[in-house]
mmCIF file of C-alpha atoms in Angstrom:
data_model
loop_
_atom_site.group_PDB
_atom_site.id
_atom_site.type_symbol
_atom_site.label_atom_id
_atom_site.label_comp_id
_atom_site.label_asym_id
_atom_site.label_seq_id
_atom_site.Cartn_x
_atom_site.Cartn_y
_atom_site.Cartn_z
ATOM 1 C CA MET A 1 -23.008 -1.302 -40.004
ATOM 2 C CA PRO A 2 -24.676 -0.827 -36.620
ATOM 3 C CA ALA A 3 -22.707 1.394 -34.271
ATOM 4 C CA VAL A 4 -23.427 3.016 -30.940
ATOM 5 C CA PRO A 5 -25.006 6.483 -31.363
ATOM 6 C CA PHE A 6 -24.242 9.546 -29.260
ATOM 7 C CA ASN A 7 -25.734 9.723 -25.769
ATOM 8 C CA SER A 8 -26.108 5.940 -25.499
ATOM 9 C CA LEU A 9 -25.757 3.568 -22.574
ATOM 10 C CA ILE A 10 -22.438 1.738 -22.735
ATOM 11 C CA VAL A 11 -21.567 -1.164 -20.463
ATOM 12 C CA VAL A 12 -17.921 -1.413 -19.418
ATOM 13 C CA THR A 13 -17.058 -4.754 -17.863
ATOM 14 C CA GLY A 14 -14.233 -4.547 -15.347
ATOM 15 C CA ILE A 15 -14.605 -0.786 -14.964
ATOM 16 C CA SER A 16 -12.476 -0.645 -11.802
ATOM 17 C CA GLY A 17 -9.419 -2.077 -13.567
ATOM 18 C CA TYR A 18 -6.390 -0.191 -14.848
ATOM 19 C CA ILE A 19 -7.657 -0.033 -18.443
ATOM 20 C CA GLY A 20 -11.365 -0.422 -17.729
ATOM 21 C CA SER A 21 -11.360 2.713 -15.582
ATOM 22 C CA HIS A 22 -10.047 4.723 -18.535
ATOM 23 C CA VAL A 23 -12.622 3.214 -20.903
ATOM 24 C CA GLY A 24 -15.447 4.236 -18.590
ATOM 25 C CA LEU A 25 -14.033 7.744 -18.176
ATOM 26 C CA ALA A 26 -13.592 8.124 -21.942
ATOM 27 C CA ALA A 27 -17.188 7.038 -22.541
ATOM 28 C CA LEU A 28 -18.508 9.572 -20.021
ATOM 29 C CA THR A 29 -16.310 12.299 -21.489
ATOM 30 C CA ALA A 30 -17.675 11.503 -24.959
ATOM 31 C CA GLY A 31 -21.227 12.132 -23.711
ATOM 32 C CA HIS A 32 -22.463 8.601 -23.082
ATOM 33 C CA HIS A 33 -24.134 7.011 -20.112
ATOM 34 C CA VAL A 34 -21.990 4.305 -18.519
ATOM 35 C CA ARG A 35 -22.874 1.187 -16.560
ATOM 36 C CA GLY A 36 -19.784 -0.440 -15.115
ATOM 37 C CA THR A 37 -19.636 -4.014 -13.902
ATOM 38 C CA VAL A 38 -17.805 -4.622 -10.638
ATOM 39 C CA ARG A 39 -17.107 -7.731 -8.582
ATOM 40 C CA SER A 40 -17.862 -5.787 -5.408
ATOM 41 C CA LEU A 41 -20.086 -2.751 -4.986
ATOM 42 C CA ALA A 42 -17.432 -1.281 -2.702
ATOM 43 C CA ARG A 43 -15.356 -0.784 -5.843
ATOM 44 C CA ALA A 44 -18.198 1.218 -7.358
ATOM 45 C CA GLU A 45 -17.680 3.992 -4.818
ATOM 46 C CA GLU A 46 -13.965 4.125 -5.659
ATOM 47 C CA VAL A 47 -14.727 4.484 -9.365
ATOM 48 C CA LYS A 48 -17.314 7.175 -8.697
ATOM 49 C CA ALA A 49 -14.895 9.174 -6.543
ATOM 50 C CA ALA A 50 -12.088 8.829 -9.094
ATOM 51 C CA TYR A 51 -14.297 10.034 -11.949
ATOM 52 C CA ALA A 52 -15.589 12.960 -9.916
ATOM 53 C CA LYS A 53 -11.970 13.952 -9.286
ATOM 54 C CA GLN A 54 -11.470 13.988 -13.075
ATOM 55 C CA GLY A 55 -14.475 16.284 -13.507
ATOM 56 C CA ALA A 56 -16.708 13.662 -15.132
ATOM 57 C CA ASP A 57 -20.491 13.845 -14.918
ATOM 58 C CA ILE A 58 -21.092 10.970 -12.533
ATOM 59 C CA SER A 59 -24.868 11.443 -12.766
ATOM 60 C CA ARG A 60 -24.479 9.434 -15.984
ATOM 61 C CA LEU A 61 -22.687 6.616 -14.166
ATOM 62 C CA GLU A 62 -24.225 3.477 -12.697
ATOM 63 C CA PHE A 63 -23.032 0.030 -11.702
ATOM 64 C CA ALA A 64 -23.990 -3.630 -11.950
ATOM 65 C CA LEU A 65 -22.684 -6.389 -9.733
ATOM 66 C CA VAL A 66 -21.134 -9.189 -11.800
ATOM 67 C CA ASP A 67 -19.019 -11.397 -9.577
ATOM 68 C CA ASP A 68 -19.330 -14.382 -11.916
ATOM 69 C CA LEU A 69 -18.481 -13.583 -15.526
ATOM 70 C CA THR A 70 -20.155 -16.771 -16.704
ATOM 71 C CA SER A 71 -23.464 -15.953 -14.983
ATOM 72 C CA GLU A 72 -26.005 -15.197 -17.688
ATOM 73 C CA VAL A 73 -28.435 -13.909 -15.051
ATOM 74 C CA GLN A 74 -25.964 -11.289 -13.839
ATOM 75 C CA LEU A 75 -24.850 -10.393 -17.366
ATOM 76 C CA SER A 76 -28.432 -10.022 -18.544
ATOM 77 C CA ALA A 77 -29.152 -7.506 -15.786
ATOM 78 C CA ALA A 78 -25.948 -5.629 -16.623
ATOM 79 C CA PHE A 79 -26.701 -5.420 -20.361
ATOM 80 C CA LYS A 80 -30.378 -4.480 -20.163
ATOM 81 C CA GLY A 81 -31.136 -1.427 -22.309
ATOM 82 C CA ALA A 82 -27.499 -0.885 -23.352
ATOM 83 C CA ALA A 83 -26.439 0.028 -26.881
ATOM 84 C CA GLY A 84 -22.846 -1.149 -26.582
ATOM 85 C CA ILE A 85 -20.513 -3.285 -24.512
ATOM 86 C CA ALA A 86 -16.788 -2.816 -23.953
ATOM 87 C CA ASN A 87 -15.580 -6.108 -22.527
ATOM 88 C CA LEU A 88 -12.401 -5.850 -20.474
ATOM 89 C CA ALA A 89 -13.034 -8.201 -17.558
ATOM 90 C CA ILE A 90 -11.697 -11.748 -17.468
ATOM 91 C CA PRO A 91 -11.892 -14.301 -14.650
ATOM 92 C CA GLY A 92 -8.811 -14.599 -12.495
ATOM 93 C CA SER A 93 -5.710 -12.478 -12.032
ATOM 94 C CA LEU A 94 -2.175 -12.541 -13.416
ATOM 95 C CA THR A 95 -0.065 -13.070 -10.313
ATOM 96 C CA ALA A 96 2.397 -15.708 -9.180
ATOM 97 C CA ASP A 97 -0.510 -17.580 -7.558
ATOM 98 C CA SER A 98 -2.743 -16.941 -10.573
ATOM 99 C CA ASN A 99 -6.201 -18.481 -10.497
ATOM 100 C CA ILE A 100 -6.746 -17.967 -14.229
ATOM 101 C CA GLU A 101 -8.190 -21.077 -15.839
ATOM 102 C CA PRO A 102 -8.403 -20.865 -19.652
ATOM 103 C CA GLN A 103 -11.699 -22.718 -19.991
ATOM 104 C CA GLN A 104 -13.372 -20.318 -17.597
ATOM 105 C CA VAL A 105 -12.096 -17.366 -19.657
ATOM 106 C CA ILE A 106 -13.463 -18.992 -22.823
ATOM 107 C CA ASP A 107 -16.799 -19.695 -21.126
ATOM 108 C CA ALA A 108 -17.015 -16.072 -19.960
ATOM 109 C CA ALA A 109 -16.476 -14.764 -23.493
ATOM 110 C CA ILE A 110 -19.191 -16.993 -24.920
ATOM 111 C CA ALA A 111 -21.600 -16.195 -22.079
ATOM 112 C CA LEU A 112 -21.163 -12.482 -22.761
ATOM 113 C CA LEU A 113 -21.919 -12.892 -26.481
ATOM 114 C CA ARG A 114 -24.874 -15.185 -25.877
ATOM 115 C CA VAL A 115 -26.467 -12.751 -23.441
ATOM 116 C CA ALA A 116 -25.715 -9.749 -25.665
ATOM 117 C CA ALA A 117 -27.500 -11.482 -28.528
ATOM 118 C CA GLN A 118 -30.622 -11.742 -26.382
ATOM 119 C CA GLU A 119 -30.687 -7.986 -25.680
ATOM 120 C CA PRO A 120 -32.194 -6.257 -28.755
ATOM 121 C CA SER A 121 -30.770 -2.849 -27.877
ATOM 122 C CA ILE A 122 -27.136 -3.965 -28.263
ATOM 123 C CA GLN A 123 -25.588 -2.521 -31.425
ATOM 124 C CA ARG A 124 -21.931 -3.388 -30.967
ATOM 125 C CA VAL A 125 -19.604 -5.362 -28.699
ATOM 126 C CA VAL A 126 -15.927 -4.440 -28.414
ATOM 127 C CA PHE A 127 -13.728 -7.246 -27.142
ATOM 128 C CA THR A 128 -10.409 -6.379 -25.516
ATOM 129 C CA SER A 129 -7.861 -8.895 -26.719
ATOM 130 C CA SER A 130 -4.090 -8.844 -26.195
ATOM 131 C CA SER A 131 -0.873 -8.926 -28.180
ATOM 132 C CA THR A 132 -0.404 -12.370 -26.652
ATOM 133 C CA ALA A 133 -3.405 -13.569 -28.680
ATOM 134 C CA ALA A 134 -1.768 -12.416 -31.900
ATOM 135 C CA PHE A 135 1.988 -12.857 -31.644
ATOM 136 C CA ALA A 136 4.355 -15.224 -29.831
ATOM 137 C CA ARG A 137 7.527 -13.993 -28.177
ATOM 138 C CA PRO A 138 10.398 -14.523 -28.643
ATOM 139 C CA GLY A 139 9.917 -14.186 -32.354
ATOM 140 C CA PHE A 140 10.142 -11.951 -35.370
ATOM 141 C CA ILE A 141 8.102 -11.710 -38.553
ATOM 142 C CA ASP A 142 9.627 -9.871 -41.491
ATOM 143 C CA ARG A 143 6.502 -7.824 -42.185
ATOM 144 C CA PRO A 144 4.131 -5.675 -40.145
ATOM 145 C CA LEU A 145 1.804 -7.648 -37.889
ATOM 146 C CA ASN A 146 -1.879 -7.028 -38.574
ATOM 147 C CA GLY A 147 -5.328 -8.123 -37.480
ATOM 148 C CA SER A 148 -5.071 -11.474 -39.240
ATOM 149 C CA ASP A 149 -2.195 -12.724 -37.059
ATOM 150 C CA TRP A 150 -2.837 -15.289 -34.363
ATOM 151 C CA ASN A 151 -0.558 -16.742 -31.699
ATOM 152 C CA GLU A 152 -1.029 -20.478 -32.236
ATOM 153 C CA GLU A 153 2.149 -20.949 -30.202
ATOM 154 C CA ALA A 154 0.183 -20.003 -27.083
ATOM 155 C CA GLN A 155 -1.900 -23.153 -27.368
ATOM 156 C CA ARG A 156 1.148 -25.363 -27.920
ATOM 157 C CA ARG A 157 2.957 -23.914 -24.891
ATOM 158 C CA TYR A 158 -0.101 -24.449 -22.730
ATOM 159 C CA GLU A 159 -0.817 -27.998 -23.885
ATOM 160 C CA GLU A 160 2.828 -29.108 -23.758
ATOM 161 C CA ALA A 161 3.790 -27.485 -20.445
ATOM 162 C CA ASP A 162 5.556 -30.034 -18.229
ATOM 163 C CA GLU A 163 5.405 -30.327 -14.459
ATOM 164 C CA GLU A 164 8.669 -28.429 -14.011
ATOM 165 C CA THR A 165 7.257 -25.467 -15.944
ATOM 166 C CA LYS A 166 4.129 -25.516 -13.820
ATOM 167 C CA LYS A 167 6.283 -25.214 -10.687
ATOM 168 C CA ILE A 168 7.538 -21.784 -11.797
ATOM 169 C CA PRO A 169 4.535 -19.706 -10.689
ATOM 170 C CA PHE A 170 4.805 -16.607 -12.843
ATOM 171 C CA LYS A 171 5.929 -18.516 -15.940
ATOM 172 C CA TRP A 172 2.974 -20.912 -15.655
ATOM 173 C CA ALA A 173 0.612 -18.002 -14.928
ATOM 174 C CA ALA A 174 1.875 -16.208 -18.044
ATOM 175 C CA ILE A 175 1.433 -19.314 -20.203
ATOM 176 C CA LYS A 176 -2.137 -19.722 -18.950
ATOM 177 C CA TYR A 177 -2.884 -16.049 -19.480
ATOM 178 C CA HIS A 178 -1.516 -16.023 -23.022
ATOM 179 C CA TYR A 179 -3.502 -19.103 -23.953
ATOM 180 C CA SER A 180 -6.625 -17.709 -22.273
ATOM 181 C CA LYS A 181 -6.489 -14.520 -24.335
ATOM 182 C CA TYR A 182 -5.797 -16.420 -27.559
ATOM 183 C CA ALA A 183 -8.408 -19.126 -27.028
ATOM 184 C CA SER A 184 -11.174 -16.843 -25.738
ATOM 185 C CA GLU A 185 -10.856 -14.427 -28.638
ATOM 186 C CA LYS A 186 -10.716 -17.308 -31.143
ATOM 187 C CA ALA A 187 -13.849 -18.770 -29.559
ATOM 188 C CA ALA A 188 -15.595 -15.396 -29.698
ATOM 189 C CA TRP A 189 -14.969 -14.921 -33.430
ATOM 190 C CA LYS A 190 -16.060 -18.510 -34.068
ATOM 191 C CA TRP A 191 -19.303 -17.906 -32.145
ATOM 192 C CA ILE A 192 -19.954 -14.716 -34.120
ATOM 193 C CA ALA A 193 -19.431 -16.530 -37.430
ATOM 194 C CA GLU A 194 -21.738 -19.372 -36.460
ATOM 195 C CA HIS A 195 -24.573 -17.407 -34.816
ATOM 196 C CA LYS A 196 -24.515 -14.166 -36.831
ATOM 197 C CA PRO A 197 -25.990 -11.891 -34.131
ATOM 198 C CA THR A 198 -27.600 -8.577 -35.029
ATOM 199 C CA PHE A 199 -24.849 -6.629 -33.256
ATOM 200 C CA ASP A 200 -21.417 -5.869 -34.719
ATOM 201 C CA PHE A 201 -18.317 -7.347 -33.139
ATOM 202 C CA VAL A 202 -14.912 -5.638 -32.948
ATOM 203 C CA SER A 203 -11.742 -6.732 -31.197
ATOM 204 C CA LEU A 204 -8.795 -4.566 -30.181
ATOM 205 C CA ILE A 205 -5.248 -5.888 -29.774
ATOM 206 C CA PRO A 206 -3.350 -3.742 -27.266
ATOM 207 C CA ASN A 207 0.216 -4.385 -26.134
ATOM 208 C CA ASN A 208 1.774 -2.929 -22.976
ATOM 209 C CA ASN A 209 -0.278 -0.179 -21.357
ATOM 210 C CA PHE A 210 1.220 2.724 -19.458
ATOM 211 C CA GLY A 211 -0.717 5.721 -18.231
ATOM 212 C CA PRO A 212 -2.060 7.399 -15.082
ATOM 213 C CA LEU A 213 -3.650 5.332 -12.341
ATOM 214 C CA LEU A 214 -7.177 6.560 -11.731
ATOM 215 C CA LEU A 215 -7.858 4.456 -8.650
ATOM 216 C CA GLY A 216 -6.592 1.617 -6.508
ATOM 217 C CA ASP A 217 -3.095 0.440 -5.686
ATOM 218 C CA VAL A 218 -0.287 0.389 -8.224
ATOM 219 C CA HIS A 219 -1.094 -2.606 -10.365
ATOM 220 C CA SER A 220 -0.934 -4.172 -13.803
ATOM 221 C CA SER A 221 1.809 -2.923 -16.145
ATOM 222 C CA ALA A 222 2.153 0.279 -14.084
ATOM 223 C CA LEU A 223 3.921 -1.946 -11.542
ATOM 224 C CA TRP A 224 6.853 -2.240 -13.936
ATOM 225 C CA LEU A 225 7.469 1.501 -13.859
ATOM 226 C CA TYR A 226 6.880 1.611 -10.106
ATOM 227 C CA SER A 227 9.567 -1.042 -9.650
ATOM 228 C CA LEU A 228 12.054 1.000 -11.641
ATOM 229 C CA MET A 229 11.173 4.106 -9.617
ATOM 230 C CA LYS A 230 12.041 2.114 -6.485
ATOM 231 C CA ASN A 231 15.354 0.985 -8.042
ATOM 232 C CA GLU A 232 14.308 -2.622 -7.794
ATOM 233 C CA THR A 233 16.903 -4.970 -9.238
ATOM 234 C CA SER A 234 13.995 -7.190 -10.205
ATOM 235 C CA ILE A 235 11.328 -4.875 -11.590
ATOM 236 C CA PHE A 236 8.547 -7.282 -10.709
ATOM 237 C CA LYS A 237 9.498 -7.780 -7.065
ATOM 238 C CA ILE A 238 6.540 -5.756 -5.826
ATOM 239 C CA LEU A 239 3.963 -6.925 -3.330
ATOM 240 C CA PHE A 240 0.441 -6.941 -4.760
ATOM 241 C CA PRO A 241 -1.454 -7.667 -2.703
ATOM 242 C CA ARG A 242 1.242 -8.552 -0.145
ATOM 243 C CA LYS A 243 2.454 -11.406 -2.343
ATOM 244 C CA SER A 244 5.386 -11.289 -4.745
ATOM 245 C CA LEU A 245 4.249 -10.955 -8.335
ATOM 246 C CA VAL A 246 7.061 -13.276 -9.339
ATOM 247 C CA PRO A 247 8.957 -15.963 -7.430
ATOM 248 C CA ALA A 248 12.429 -15.491 -6.045
ATOM 249 C CA VAL A 249 13.909 -17.337 -9.046
ATOM 250 C CA PHE A 250 13.844 -13.985 -10.844
ATOM 251 C CA THR A 251 16.787 -12.292 -9.130
ATOM 252 C CA SER A 252 17.209 -9.444 -11.595
ATOM 253 C CA PHE A 253 15.500 -7.419 -14.274
ATOM 254 C CA GLU A 254 17.642 -9.239 -16.842
ATOM 255 C CA ASP A 255 16.587 -12.649 -15.507
ATOM 256 C CA TYR A 256 12.953 -11.732 -15.989
ATOM 257 C CA VAL A 257 13.650 -10.495 -19.485
ATOM 258 C CA ASN A 258 15.460 -13.674 -20.503
ATOM 259 C CA ILE A 259 12.835 -15.997 -19.040
ATOM 260 C CA ASN A 260 9.710 -14.151 -20.110
ATOM 261 C CA ASN A 261 11.083 -12.997 -23.475
ATOM 262 C CA SER A 262 9.003 -9.868 -23.527
ATOM 263 C CA THR A 263 11.118 -6.773 -22.929
ATOM 264 C CA ALA A 264 11.033 -4.963 -26.238
ATOM 265 C CA GLU A 265 7.446 -4.470 -27.289
ATOM 266 C CA TRP A 266 4.979 -1.764 -28.327
ATOM 267 C CA PHE A 267 3.133 0.459 -25.908
ATOM 268 C CA ILE A 268 -0.116 2.386 -25.703
ATOM 269 C CA ASP A 269 -1.210 4.951 -23.131
ATOM 270 C CA THR A 270 -4.269 3.936 -21.131
ATOM 271 C CA ARG A 271 -6.001 7.188 -22.090
ATOM 272 C CA ASP A 272 -5.638 6.299 -25.764
ATOM 273 C CA THR A 273 -6.830 2.775 -25.005
ATOM 274 C CA GLY A 274 -9.926 4.240 -23.377
ATOM 275 C CA ARG A 275 -10.675 6.536 -26.309
ATOM 276 C CA LEU A 276 -10.083 3.727 -28.811
ATOM 277 C CA HIS A 277 -12.667 1.524 -27.117
ATOM 278 C CA VAL A 278 -15.252 4.283 -27.383
ATOM 279 C CA LEU A 279 -14.341 5.003 -31.017
ATOM 280 C CA ALA A 280 -14.478 1.288 -31.800
ATOM 281 C CA LEU A 281 -18.021 1.238 -30.415
ATOM 282 C CA THR A 282 -19.205 4.345 -32.254
ATOM 283 C CA THR A 283 -17.445 4.327 -35.650
ATOM 284 C CA PRO A 284 -19.520 2.472 -38.285
ATOM 285 C CA SER A 285 -16.558 1.635 -40.561
ATOM 286 C CA VAL A 286 -14.715 -0.548 -38.029
ATOM 287 C CA GLY A 287 -17.590 -2.964 -37.474
ATOM 288 C CA GLY A 288 -16.419 -6.563 -37.807
ATOM 289 C CA LYS A 289 -12.727 -5.646 -37.647
ATOM 290 C CA ARG A 290 -9.838 -6.874 -35.520
ATOM 291 C CA PHE A 291 -7.000 -4.376 -35.222
ATOM 292 C CA TRP A 292 -3.949 -3.424 -33.186
ATOM 293 C CA ALA A 293 -4.250 -0.758 -30.494
ATOM 294 C CA VAL A 294 -0.607 0.268 -30.162
ATOM 295 C CA ALA A 295 1.193 3.596 -30.470
ATOM 296 C CA SER A 296 4.859 2.805 -31.074
ATOM 297 C CA PRO A 297 7.659 0.370 -30.219
ATOM 298 C CA TYR A 298 9.749 0.917 -27.110
ATOM 299 C CA GLY A 299 12.551 -0.658 -25.100
ATOM 300 C CA TRP A 300 13.366 -0.679 -21.397
ATOM 301 C CA ASN A 301 16.616 1.231 -21.857
ATOM 302 C CA GLN A 302 14.547 3.976 -23.495
ATOM 303 C CA VAL A 303 12.233 3.945 -20.473
ATOM 304 C CA LEU A 304 15.178 4.153 -18.071
ATOM 305 C CA THR A 305 16.603 7.125 -19.995
ATOM 306 C CA ILE A 306 13.295 8.976 -19.657
ATOM 307 C CA LEU A 307 13.111 8.235 -15.926
ATOM 308 C CA ARG A 308 16.698 9.352 -15.282
ATOM 309 C CA ARG A 309 16.125 12.592 -17.185
ATOM 310 C CA THR A 310 12.861 13.280 -15.349
ATOM 311 C CA TYR A 311 14.082 12.307 -11.875
ATOM 312 C CA PRO A 312 17.817 13.144 -11.810
ATOM 313 C CA GLU A 313 17.901 12.896 -8.019
ATOM 314 C CA SER A 314 16.798 9.242 -8.064
ATOM 315 C CA THR A 315 18.762 6.050 -8.650
ATOM 316 C CA PHE A 316 17.584 3.496 -11.202
ATOM 317 C CA PRO A 317 18.738 0.046 -12.295
ATOM 318 C CA GLU A 318 21.476 -0.101 -14.890
ATOM 319 C CA ASN A 319 20.611 -0.477 -18.545
ATOM 320 C CA LEU A 320 20.127 -3.937 -19.983
ATOM 321 C CA PRO A 321 22.275 -5.303 -22.788
ATOM 322 C CA GLU A 322 20.972 -3.812 -26.032
ATOM 323 C CA GLU A 323 19.618 -7.136 -27.295
ATOM 324 C CA ASN A 324 17.258 -7.162 -24.306
ATOM 325 C CA GLY A 325 16.676 -3.487 -23.622
ATOM 326 C CA GLY A 326 16.661 -1.985 -27.092
ATOM 327 C CA VAL A 327 13.624 -0.684 -28.978
ATOM 328 C CA ASP A 328 11.497 -3.403 -30.562
ATOM 329 C CA THR A 329 12.217 -3.993 -34.255
ATOM 330 C CA GLN A 330 8.993 -5.884 -34.955
ATOM 331 C CA GLU A 331 6.705 -3.759 -37.129
ATOM 332 C CA ILE A 332 2.977 -3.557 -36.409
ATOM 333 C CA ASP A 333 0.290 -2.093 -38.647
ATOM 334 C CA ASN A 334 -1.537 0.328 -36.361
ATOM 335 C CA SER A 335 -3.084 2.367 -39.191
ATOM 336 C CA ILE A 336 -6.736 1.762 -38.247
ATOM 337 C CA ALA A 337 -6.207 2.913 -34.668
ATOM 338 C CA THR A 338 -4.078 5.860 -35.797
ATOM 339 C CA GLU A 339 -6.820 7.025 -38.148
ATOM 340 C CA LEU A 340 -9.448 6.711 -35.423
ATOM 341 C CA LEU A 341 -7.445 8.644 -32.824
ATOM 342 C CA GLY A 342 -5.781 11.152 -35.116
ATOM 343 C CA GLY A 343 -2.626 11.037 -32.977
ATOM 344 C CA TRP A 344 -1.048 9.258 -30.042
ATOM 345 C CA ILE A 345 0.165 10.126 -26.559
ATOM 346 C CA GLY A 346 3.936 9.663 -26.740
ATOM 347 C CA LEU A 347 6.020 7.331 -24.605
ATOM 348 C CA GLU A 348 7.731 10.064 -22.576
ATOM 349 C CA LYS A 349 4.488 11.806 -21.627
ATOM 350 C CA SER A 350 2.876 8.464 -20.861
ATOM 351 C CA ILE A 351 5.668 7.376 -18.539
ATOM 352 C CA ILE A 352 5.950 10.727 -16.754
ATOM 353 C CA ASP A 353 2.194 11.029 -16.285
ATOM 354 C CA THR A 354 2.083 7.476 -14.923
ATOM 355 C CA THR A 355 4.817 8.047 -12.375
ATOM 356 C CA LYS A 356 3.134 11.243 -11.150
ATOM 357 C CA THR A 357 0.207 9.118 -9.917
ATOM 358 C CA PHE A 358 2.383 6.784 -7.828
ATOM 359 C CA PRO A 359 2.252 7.011 -4.024
ATOM 360 C CA GLN A 360 5.133 9.004 -2.585
#
């Protein structure tokens, strides 16, 4: 199957993001040329400076402005001459005032594939999915989850959401996000089956990402750890940017847990996520596959124990009841990713390394 050879040009969409920045760095470290898409060229300078700080060869780094992920003109310029694409960018942002609209996310996925099919140099596209596209929470399946699982519940929750639900900003934003990830990936696989492009298509299913921040403010899932470091009674009560990530209805960590139903999950370190994207682009045997990108299950009480042990002088929120804060019991088949990586960064190292990059 076609795969990206060594010393190729790889496009990383959303390269300035929490995960995208690690994908770009991993691609440079592996000896590739990288073209990152950014919504503002000002972000390009931040990425360049961050990579230089990590010792990367930034002479192999370039950027393309893509401020509309459905613009085939912009995408065509970004993809020209590339051998592979790692797609991490989606329209909108997951905040209490989220502007994510599922149809726009679907349209962006299809636009990317359509443009990639018109660029003869493209050998493989790696699509970054989400656990929310594969599995609904709360829930439990008495077998390991695998690449054939889909979260049909995401569509039902989106289509049946009432006006009261839509008035709870973060809950409605989460429902839209979950459906967007599910529907856009479904649409992508459907397009691949119908159009049979010359490039291979692979999708990765990560769960919660922890890992060092390479640039920008504390954001994404790193905010959760930052909240705990600040002894926030509600771990999501952080201003980014200068707006609460969740409404005041969430008065405690436990409230968030009970409403969002997503405390005990699996994690992956962003550095492993970055390496997996590159390996998914360059390993012939994974062409056409959909697989989980997760290291191990975790629970928030486990995270709190690590933080207390590492920072004994600090005060942290109390543990949650075990049914909310315990280690996830849902099994996931992560064998493909494990074989590709050969080993994982552990939870304790991931958490400690993340917190070391927080502002003091």
